[in-house]
XYZ file of N, CA and C in Angstrom:
672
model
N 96.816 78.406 82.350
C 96.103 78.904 83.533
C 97.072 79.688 84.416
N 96.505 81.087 84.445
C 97.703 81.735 85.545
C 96.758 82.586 86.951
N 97.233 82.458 87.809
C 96.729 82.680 89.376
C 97.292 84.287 89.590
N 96.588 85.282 89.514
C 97.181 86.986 89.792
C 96.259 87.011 90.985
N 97.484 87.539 91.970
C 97.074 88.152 93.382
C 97.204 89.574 93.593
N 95.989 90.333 93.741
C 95.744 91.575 93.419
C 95.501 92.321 95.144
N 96.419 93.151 95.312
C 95.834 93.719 96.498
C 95.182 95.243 96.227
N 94.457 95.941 96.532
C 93.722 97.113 96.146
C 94.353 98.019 97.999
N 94.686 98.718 97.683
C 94.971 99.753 99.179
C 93.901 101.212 98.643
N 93.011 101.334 99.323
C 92.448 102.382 99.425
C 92.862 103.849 99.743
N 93.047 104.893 98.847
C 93.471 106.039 99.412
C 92.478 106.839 100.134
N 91.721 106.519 99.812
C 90.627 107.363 99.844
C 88.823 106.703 100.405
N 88.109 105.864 101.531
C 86.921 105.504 101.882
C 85.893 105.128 100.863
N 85.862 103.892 100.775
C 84.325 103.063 100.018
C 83.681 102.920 100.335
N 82.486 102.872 99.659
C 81.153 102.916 100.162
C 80.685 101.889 99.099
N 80.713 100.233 99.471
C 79.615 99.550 98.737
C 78.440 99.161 99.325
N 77.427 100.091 98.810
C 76.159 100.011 99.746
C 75.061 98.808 99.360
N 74.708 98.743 100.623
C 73.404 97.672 100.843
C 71.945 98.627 100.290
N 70.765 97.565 100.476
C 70.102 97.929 99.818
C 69.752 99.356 100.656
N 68.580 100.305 99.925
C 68.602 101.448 101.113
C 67.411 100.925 102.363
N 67.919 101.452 103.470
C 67.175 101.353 105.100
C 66.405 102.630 105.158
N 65.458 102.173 105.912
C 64.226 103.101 106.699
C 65.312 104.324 107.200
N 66.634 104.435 107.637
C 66.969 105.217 108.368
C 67.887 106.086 107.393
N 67.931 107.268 108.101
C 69.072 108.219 107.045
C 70.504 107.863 107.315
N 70.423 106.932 106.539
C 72.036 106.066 106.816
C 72.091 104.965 105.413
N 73.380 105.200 104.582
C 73.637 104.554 103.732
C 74.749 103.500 104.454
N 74.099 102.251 104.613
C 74.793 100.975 105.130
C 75.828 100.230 104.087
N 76.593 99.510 104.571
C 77.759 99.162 103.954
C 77.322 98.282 103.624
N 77.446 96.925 102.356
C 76.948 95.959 101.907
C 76.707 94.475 102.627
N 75.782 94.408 102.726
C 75.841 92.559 103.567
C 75.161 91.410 102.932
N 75.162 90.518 103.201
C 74.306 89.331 102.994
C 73.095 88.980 103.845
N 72.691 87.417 104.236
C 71.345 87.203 105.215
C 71.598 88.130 106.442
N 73.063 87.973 107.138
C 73.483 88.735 108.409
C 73.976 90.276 108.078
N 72.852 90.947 108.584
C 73.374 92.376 108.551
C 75.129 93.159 109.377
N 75.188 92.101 110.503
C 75.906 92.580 110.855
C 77.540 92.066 110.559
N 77.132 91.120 109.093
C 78.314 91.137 108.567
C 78.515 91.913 107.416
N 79.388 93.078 106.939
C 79.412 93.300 106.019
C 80.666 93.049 105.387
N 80.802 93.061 103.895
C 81.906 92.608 103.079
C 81.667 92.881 101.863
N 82.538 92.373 100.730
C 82.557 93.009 99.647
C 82.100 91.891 98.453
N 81.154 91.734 97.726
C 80.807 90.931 96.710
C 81.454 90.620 96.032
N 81.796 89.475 95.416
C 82.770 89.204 93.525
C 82.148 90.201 92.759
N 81.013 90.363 92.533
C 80.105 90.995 91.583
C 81.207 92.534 91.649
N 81.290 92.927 92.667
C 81.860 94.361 92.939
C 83.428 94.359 92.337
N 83.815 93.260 92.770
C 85.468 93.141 92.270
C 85.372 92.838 90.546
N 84.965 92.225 90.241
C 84.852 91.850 88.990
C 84.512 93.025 87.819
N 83.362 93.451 88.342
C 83.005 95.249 87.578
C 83.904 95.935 87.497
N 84.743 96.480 88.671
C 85.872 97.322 88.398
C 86.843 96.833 87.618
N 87.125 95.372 87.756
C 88.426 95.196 86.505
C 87.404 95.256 85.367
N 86.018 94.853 84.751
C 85.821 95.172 83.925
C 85.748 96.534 83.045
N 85.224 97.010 84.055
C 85.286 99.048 83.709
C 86.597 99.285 83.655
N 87.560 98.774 84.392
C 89.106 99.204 83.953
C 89.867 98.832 82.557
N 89.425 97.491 82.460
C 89.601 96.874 81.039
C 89.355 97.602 80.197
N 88.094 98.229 79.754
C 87.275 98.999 78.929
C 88.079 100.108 78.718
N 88.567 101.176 79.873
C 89.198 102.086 79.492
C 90.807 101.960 79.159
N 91.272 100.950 79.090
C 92.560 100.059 78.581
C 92.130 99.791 76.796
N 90.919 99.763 76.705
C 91.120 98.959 75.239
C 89.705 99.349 74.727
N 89.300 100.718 74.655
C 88.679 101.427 73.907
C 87.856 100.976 72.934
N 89.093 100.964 71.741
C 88.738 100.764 70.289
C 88.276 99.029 70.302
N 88.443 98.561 71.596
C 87.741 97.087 71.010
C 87.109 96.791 72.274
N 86.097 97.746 72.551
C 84.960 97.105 73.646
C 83.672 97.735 73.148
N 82.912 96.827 72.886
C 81.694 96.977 72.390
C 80.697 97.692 73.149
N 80.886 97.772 74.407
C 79.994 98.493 75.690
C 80.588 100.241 75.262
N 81.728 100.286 75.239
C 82.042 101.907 75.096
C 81.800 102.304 73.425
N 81.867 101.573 72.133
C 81.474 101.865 70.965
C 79.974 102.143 71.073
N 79.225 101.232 71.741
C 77.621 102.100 71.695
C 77.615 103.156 72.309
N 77.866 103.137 73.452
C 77.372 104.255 73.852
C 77.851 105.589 73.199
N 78.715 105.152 72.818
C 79.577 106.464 71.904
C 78.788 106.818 71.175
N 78.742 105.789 70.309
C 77.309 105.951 68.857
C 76.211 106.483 69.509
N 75.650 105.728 70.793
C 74.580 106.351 70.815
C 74.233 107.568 71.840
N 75.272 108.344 72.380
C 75.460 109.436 73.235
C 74.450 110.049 72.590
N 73.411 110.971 73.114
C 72.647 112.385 72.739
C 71.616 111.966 72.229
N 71.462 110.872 71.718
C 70.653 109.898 70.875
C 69.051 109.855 71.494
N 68.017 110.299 71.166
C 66.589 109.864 72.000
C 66.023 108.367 71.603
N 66.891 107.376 71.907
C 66.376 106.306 71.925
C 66.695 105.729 72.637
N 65.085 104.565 73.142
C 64.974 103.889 74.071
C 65.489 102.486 73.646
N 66.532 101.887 74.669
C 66.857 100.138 73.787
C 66.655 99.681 75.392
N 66.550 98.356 74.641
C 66.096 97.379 76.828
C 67.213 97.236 77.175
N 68.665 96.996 76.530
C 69.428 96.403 77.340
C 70.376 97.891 77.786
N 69.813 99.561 77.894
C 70.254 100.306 78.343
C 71.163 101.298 77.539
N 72.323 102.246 78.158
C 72.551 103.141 77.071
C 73.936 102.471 76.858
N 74.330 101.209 76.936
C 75.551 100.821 76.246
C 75.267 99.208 75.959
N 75.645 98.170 74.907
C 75.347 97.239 75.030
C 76.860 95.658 74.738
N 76.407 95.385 75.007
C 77.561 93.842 75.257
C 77.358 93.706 73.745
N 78.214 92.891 73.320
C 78.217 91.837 72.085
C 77.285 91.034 71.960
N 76.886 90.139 72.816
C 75.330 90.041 72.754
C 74.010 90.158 72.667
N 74.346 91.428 73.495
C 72.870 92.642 73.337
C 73.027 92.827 71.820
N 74.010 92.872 71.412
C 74.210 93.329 69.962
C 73.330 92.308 68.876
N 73.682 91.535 68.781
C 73.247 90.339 68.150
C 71.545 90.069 68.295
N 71.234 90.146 69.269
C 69.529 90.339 70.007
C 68.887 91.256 69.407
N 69.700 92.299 68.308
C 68.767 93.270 68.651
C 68.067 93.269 66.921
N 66.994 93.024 66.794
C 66.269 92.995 65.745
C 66.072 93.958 64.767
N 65.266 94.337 63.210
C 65.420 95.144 62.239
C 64.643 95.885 62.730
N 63.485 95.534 63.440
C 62.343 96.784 64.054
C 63.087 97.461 64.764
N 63.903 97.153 65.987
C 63.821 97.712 67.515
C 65.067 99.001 67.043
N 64.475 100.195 67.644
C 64.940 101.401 67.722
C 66.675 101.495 68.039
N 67.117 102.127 66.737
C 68.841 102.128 66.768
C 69.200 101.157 66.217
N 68.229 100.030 65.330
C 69.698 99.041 64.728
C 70.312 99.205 63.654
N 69.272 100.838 62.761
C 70.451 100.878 61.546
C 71.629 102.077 61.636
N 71.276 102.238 63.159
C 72.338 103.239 63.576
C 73.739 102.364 63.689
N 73.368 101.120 64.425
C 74.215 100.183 64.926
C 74.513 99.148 64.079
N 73.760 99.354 62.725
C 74.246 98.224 61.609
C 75.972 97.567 62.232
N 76.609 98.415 61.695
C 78.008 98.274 61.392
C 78.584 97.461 62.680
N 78.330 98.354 63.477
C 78.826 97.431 64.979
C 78.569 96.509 65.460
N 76.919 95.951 64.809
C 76.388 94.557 65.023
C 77.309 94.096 64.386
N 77.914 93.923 63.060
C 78.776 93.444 62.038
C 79.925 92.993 62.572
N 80.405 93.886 63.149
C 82.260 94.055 63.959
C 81.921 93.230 64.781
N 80.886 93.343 65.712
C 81.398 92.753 67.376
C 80.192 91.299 66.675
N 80.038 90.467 65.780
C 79.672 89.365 65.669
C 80.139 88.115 66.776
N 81.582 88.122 66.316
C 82.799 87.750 67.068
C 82.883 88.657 68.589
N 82.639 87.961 70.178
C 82.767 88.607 71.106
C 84.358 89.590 71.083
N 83.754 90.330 71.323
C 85.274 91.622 71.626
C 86.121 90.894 73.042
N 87.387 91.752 73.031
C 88.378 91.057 73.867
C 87.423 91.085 75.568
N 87.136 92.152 75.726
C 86.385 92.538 77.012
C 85.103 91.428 77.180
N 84.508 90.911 76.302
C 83.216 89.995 76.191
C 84.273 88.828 76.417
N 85.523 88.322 75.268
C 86.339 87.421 75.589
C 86.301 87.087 77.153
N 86.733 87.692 77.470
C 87.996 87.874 79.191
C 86.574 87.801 79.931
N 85.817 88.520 80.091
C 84.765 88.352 81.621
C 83.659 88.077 81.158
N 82.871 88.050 79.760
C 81.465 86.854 79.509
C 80.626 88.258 79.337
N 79.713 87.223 78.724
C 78.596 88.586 78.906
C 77.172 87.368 78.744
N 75.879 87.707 78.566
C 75.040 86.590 78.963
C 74.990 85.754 77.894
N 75.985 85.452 76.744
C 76.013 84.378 75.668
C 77.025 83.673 75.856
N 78.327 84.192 76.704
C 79.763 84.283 76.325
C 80.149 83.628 77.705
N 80.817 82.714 78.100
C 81.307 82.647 79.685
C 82.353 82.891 79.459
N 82.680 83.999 80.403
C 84.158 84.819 80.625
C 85.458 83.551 80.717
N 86.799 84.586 80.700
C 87.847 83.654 81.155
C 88.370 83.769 82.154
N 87.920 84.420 83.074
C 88.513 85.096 84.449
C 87.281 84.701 85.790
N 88.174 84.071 86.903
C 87.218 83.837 88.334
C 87.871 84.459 89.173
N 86.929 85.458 89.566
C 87.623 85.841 91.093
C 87.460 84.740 92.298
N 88.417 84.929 93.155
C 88.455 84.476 94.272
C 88.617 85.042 95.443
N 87.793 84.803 96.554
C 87.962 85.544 97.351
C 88.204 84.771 99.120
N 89.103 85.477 99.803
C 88.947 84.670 101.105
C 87.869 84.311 101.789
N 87.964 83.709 102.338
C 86.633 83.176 103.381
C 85.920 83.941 103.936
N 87.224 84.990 104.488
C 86.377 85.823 105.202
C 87.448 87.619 104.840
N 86.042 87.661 103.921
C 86.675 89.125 103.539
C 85.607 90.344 103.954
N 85.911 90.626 105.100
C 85.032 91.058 105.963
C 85.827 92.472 106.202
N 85.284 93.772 106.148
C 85.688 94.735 106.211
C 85.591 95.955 107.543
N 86.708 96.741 107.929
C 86.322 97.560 108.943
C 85.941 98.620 108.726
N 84.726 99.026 109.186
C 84.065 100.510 108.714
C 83.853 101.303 109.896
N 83.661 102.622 109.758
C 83.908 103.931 110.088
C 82.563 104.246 109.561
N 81.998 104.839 110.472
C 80.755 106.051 110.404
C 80.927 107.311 110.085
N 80.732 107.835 109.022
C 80.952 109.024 108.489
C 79.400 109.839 108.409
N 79.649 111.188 109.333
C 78.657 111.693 109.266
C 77.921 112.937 108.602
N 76.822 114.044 108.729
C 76.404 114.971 107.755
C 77.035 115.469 106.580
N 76.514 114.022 105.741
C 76.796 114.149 104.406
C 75.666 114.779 103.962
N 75.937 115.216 102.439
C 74.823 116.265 102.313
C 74.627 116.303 100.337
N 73.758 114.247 100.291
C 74.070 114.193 99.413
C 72.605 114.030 98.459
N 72.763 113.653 97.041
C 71.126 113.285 96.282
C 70.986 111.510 96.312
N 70.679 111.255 97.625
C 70.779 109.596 97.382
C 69.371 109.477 97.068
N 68.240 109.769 98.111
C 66.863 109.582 97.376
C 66.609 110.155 96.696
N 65.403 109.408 95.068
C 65.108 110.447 94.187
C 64.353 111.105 94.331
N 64.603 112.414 93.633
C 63.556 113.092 93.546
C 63.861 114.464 95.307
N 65.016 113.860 96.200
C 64.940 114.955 96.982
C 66.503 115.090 97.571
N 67.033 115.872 98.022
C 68.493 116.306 98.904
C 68.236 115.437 100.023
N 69.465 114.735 100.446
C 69.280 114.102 101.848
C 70.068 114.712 102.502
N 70.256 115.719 103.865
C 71.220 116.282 104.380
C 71.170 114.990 105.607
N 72.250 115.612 106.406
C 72.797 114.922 107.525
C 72.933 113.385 107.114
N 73.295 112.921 106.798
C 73.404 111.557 105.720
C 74.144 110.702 106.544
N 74.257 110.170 106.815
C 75.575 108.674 107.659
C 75.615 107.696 106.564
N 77.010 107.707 106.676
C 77.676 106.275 105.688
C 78.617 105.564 106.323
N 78.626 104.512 106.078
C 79.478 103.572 106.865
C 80.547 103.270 104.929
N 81.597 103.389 105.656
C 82.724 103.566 104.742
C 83.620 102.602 105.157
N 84.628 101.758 104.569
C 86.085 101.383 104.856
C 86.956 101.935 104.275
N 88.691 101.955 104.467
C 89.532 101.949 104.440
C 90.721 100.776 104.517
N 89.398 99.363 104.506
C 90.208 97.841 104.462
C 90.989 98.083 103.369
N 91.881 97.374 102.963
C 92.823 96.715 102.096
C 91.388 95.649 101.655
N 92.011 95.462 100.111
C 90.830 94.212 99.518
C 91.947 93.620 99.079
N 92.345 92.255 99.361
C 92.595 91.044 98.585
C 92.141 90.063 98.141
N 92.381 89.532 96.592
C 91.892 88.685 95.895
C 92.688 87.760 95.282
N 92.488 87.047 94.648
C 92.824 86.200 93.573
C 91.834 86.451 92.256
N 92.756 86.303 91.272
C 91.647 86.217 89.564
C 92.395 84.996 89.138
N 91.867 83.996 88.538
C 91.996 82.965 88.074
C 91.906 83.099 86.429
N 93.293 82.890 85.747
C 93.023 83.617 84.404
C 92.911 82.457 83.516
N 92.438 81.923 82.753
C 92.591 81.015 81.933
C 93.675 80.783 80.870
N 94.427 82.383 79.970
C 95.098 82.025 78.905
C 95.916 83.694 79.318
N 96.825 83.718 77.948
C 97.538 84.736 78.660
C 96.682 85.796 78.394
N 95.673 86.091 77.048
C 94.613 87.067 76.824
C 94.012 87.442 78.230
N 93.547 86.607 78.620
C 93.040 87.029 80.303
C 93.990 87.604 80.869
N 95.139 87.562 81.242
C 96.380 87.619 82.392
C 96.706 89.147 81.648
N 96.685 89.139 80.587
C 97.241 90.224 80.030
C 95.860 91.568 80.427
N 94.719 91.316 80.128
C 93.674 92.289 79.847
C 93.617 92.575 81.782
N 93.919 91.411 82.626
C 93.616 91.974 83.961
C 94.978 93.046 84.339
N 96.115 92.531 83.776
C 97.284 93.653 84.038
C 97.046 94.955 83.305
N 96.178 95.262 82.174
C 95.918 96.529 82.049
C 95.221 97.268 82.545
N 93.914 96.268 83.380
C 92.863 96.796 84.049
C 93.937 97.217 85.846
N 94.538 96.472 86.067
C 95.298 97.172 87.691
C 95.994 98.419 86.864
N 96.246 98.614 85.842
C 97.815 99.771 85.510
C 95.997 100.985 85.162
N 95.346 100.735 84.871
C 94.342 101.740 84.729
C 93.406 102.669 85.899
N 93.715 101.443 86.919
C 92.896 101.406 88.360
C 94.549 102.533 89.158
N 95.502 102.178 88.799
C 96.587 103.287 89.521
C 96.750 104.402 88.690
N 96.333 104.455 87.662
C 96.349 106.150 86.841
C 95.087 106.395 88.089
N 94.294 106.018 88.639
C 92.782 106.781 89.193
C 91.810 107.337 88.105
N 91.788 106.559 87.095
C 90.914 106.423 86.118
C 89.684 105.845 86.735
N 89.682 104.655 87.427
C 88.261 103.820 87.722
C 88.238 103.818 89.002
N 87.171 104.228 89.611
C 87.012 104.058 91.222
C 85.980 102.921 91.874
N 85.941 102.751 93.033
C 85.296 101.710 93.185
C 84.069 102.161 94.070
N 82.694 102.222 94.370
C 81.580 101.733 94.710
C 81.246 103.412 94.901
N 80.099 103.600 95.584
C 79.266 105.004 95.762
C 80.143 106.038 95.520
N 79.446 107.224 95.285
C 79.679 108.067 95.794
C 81.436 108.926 95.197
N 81.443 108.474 94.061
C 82.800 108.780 93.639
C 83.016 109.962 92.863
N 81.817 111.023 92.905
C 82.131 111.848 92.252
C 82.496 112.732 93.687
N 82.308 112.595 94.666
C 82.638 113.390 96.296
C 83.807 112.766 96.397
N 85.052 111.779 95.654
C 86.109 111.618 96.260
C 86.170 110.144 96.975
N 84.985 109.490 96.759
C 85.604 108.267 97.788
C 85.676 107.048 96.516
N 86.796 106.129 97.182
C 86.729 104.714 96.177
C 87.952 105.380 95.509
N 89.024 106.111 95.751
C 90.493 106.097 94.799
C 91.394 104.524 95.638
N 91.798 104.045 94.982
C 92.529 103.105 95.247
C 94.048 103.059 93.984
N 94.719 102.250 94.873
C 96.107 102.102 94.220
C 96.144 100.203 94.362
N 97.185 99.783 93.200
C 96.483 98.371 93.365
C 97.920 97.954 92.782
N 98.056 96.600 93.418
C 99.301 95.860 93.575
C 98.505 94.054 92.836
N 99.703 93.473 91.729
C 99.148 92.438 91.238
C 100.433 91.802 91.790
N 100.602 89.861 91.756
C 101.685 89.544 91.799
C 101.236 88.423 91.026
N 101.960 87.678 90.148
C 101.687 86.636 89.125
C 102.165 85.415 90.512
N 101.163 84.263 90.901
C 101.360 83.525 91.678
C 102.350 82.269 91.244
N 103.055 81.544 91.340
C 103.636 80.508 91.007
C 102.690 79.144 91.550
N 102.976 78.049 90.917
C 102.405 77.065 91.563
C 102.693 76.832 92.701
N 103.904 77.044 93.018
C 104.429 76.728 94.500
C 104.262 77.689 95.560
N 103.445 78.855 95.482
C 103.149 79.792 95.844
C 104.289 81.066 96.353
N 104.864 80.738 95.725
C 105.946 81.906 95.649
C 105.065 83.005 94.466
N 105.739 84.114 94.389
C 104.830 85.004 93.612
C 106.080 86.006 92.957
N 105.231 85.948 91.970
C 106.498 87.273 91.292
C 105.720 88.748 90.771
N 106.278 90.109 91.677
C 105.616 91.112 91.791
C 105.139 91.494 90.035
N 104.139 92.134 89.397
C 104.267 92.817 88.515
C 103.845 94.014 88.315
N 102.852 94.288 88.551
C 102.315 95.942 88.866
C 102.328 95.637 89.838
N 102.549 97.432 90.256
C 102.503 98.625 91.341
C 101.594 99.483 91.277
C-alpha cells in the first residue's frame, strides 16, 4: 500500500461545471449548497484515468475500440469506446462484435487501466482522497462566445473559473497502481490531458507535482 500526494497548479482557469442554470452563466460545480463550490473525486479520478490511457496505449481497452471503431456507423450502448467489461457484455447479435472479435479475446483478462481504477465488473486499485474542505476560489469571467447550448451560439457567456491549486491524496494498493498513477502525473505535465470544460479555448492546462508519502509523513518528492 503506497500513499502519493499529488498537487495539480493550474496554468491556465477551470471550469468544472454544475448542472446548466436558467441564466447565461456556466456555474462552477456544487453539491445540496450552491454556494459551495468544489471539485468532485469523480473529476480527479477521470483525469488520472485519461492520463493513464495516453501513457499505455497499446494496453487500454477504451482507446483499442475506439480506434477499431473510429468512422464506423455503428450504434453500441456502452458508447464510442468500451471498458473490458463492456467488452465481455457484448453479445453475437449486437452490432460490431465480429469487428471486435479479437479484442473481446485480448482484454478477457481486465487491461492494466481496468486493473488500476475498475470499471463496472472490476473494483479499481486506487482511492482518491480528498480534504475536508476542498473548496475553490473563482473568478467571473465574462463575454464568452461559446456552443454550450445545443443546437445554438451562446454569446456574452459568464463562467466562473478557478485558478486554486488542487490537492489530493491517491491511495495505491500495489506498486502496479503507484506506478500507472506516476505515468498518468508525467502525462498531465507534457499538457497532453486537461482538466474540465472548455479545453479546446485553453482552459484546464495544469502542471502537477506527486510526492510518495512515508508512513511517518515525511514525503519523498518524485515527479515535477
Amino acid at each position: 500500500m503506497k500513499r502519493v500526494k499529488i498537487v495539480l497548479h493550474p496554468i491556465t482557469p477551470y471550469v468544472i461545471s454544475a448542472p446548466r442554470s436558467k441564466e447565461r452563466k456556466v456555474e462552477f460545480y456544487f453539491g445540496i449548497n450552491p454556494e459551495r463550490k468544489f471539485i468532485p473525486p469523480s473529476t480527479l479520478k477521470g483525469l488520472l484515468r485519461t492520463a493513464a490511457i495516453y501513457a499505455n496505449l497499446d494496453d487500454s481497452c477504451e482507446y483499442q475500440t475506439s480506434l477499431r471503431l473510429c468512422g464506423k456507423d455503428l450504434r453500441l450502448h456502452a458508447g464510442e469506446s468500451l471498458t473490458c467489461a463492456d467488452l465481455q457484455d457484448l453479445k453475437e447479435e449486437d452490432e460490431g462484435y465480429s469487428l471486435l472479435m479479437d479484442l473481446i479475446q485480448r482484454f478477457k483478462r481486465p487491461c492494466k487501466i481496468c486493473r488500476v481504477f475498475g470499471n463496472t465488473k472490476v473494483r479499481g486499485k486506487i482511492r482518491i482522497v480528498l480534504p475536508r474542505e476542498l473548496n475553490v476560489e473563482l473568478d467571473e469571467l465574462q463575454n464568452f462566445y461559446f456552443s454550450y447550448t445545443i443546437g445554438r451560439t451562446d454569446k456574452e457567456l459568464k463562467i466562473e473559473a478557478s485558478k486554486s491549486d488542487i490537492e489530493f491524496e491517491v491511495i495505491c494498493e500495489d506498486d502496479e497502481a503507484y506506478e500507472t498513477i506516476e505515468e498518468a502525473v508525467n502525462i498531465i505535465n507534457q499538457g497532453i490531458v486537461r482538466i474540465g470544460r472548455f479545453k479546446s479555448r485553453g482552459f484546464g492546462i495544469l502542471k502537477a507535482e506527486s510526492e510518495l508519502l512515508r508512513p511517518c509523513g515525511q514525503s519523498i518528492p518524485t515527479s515535477r
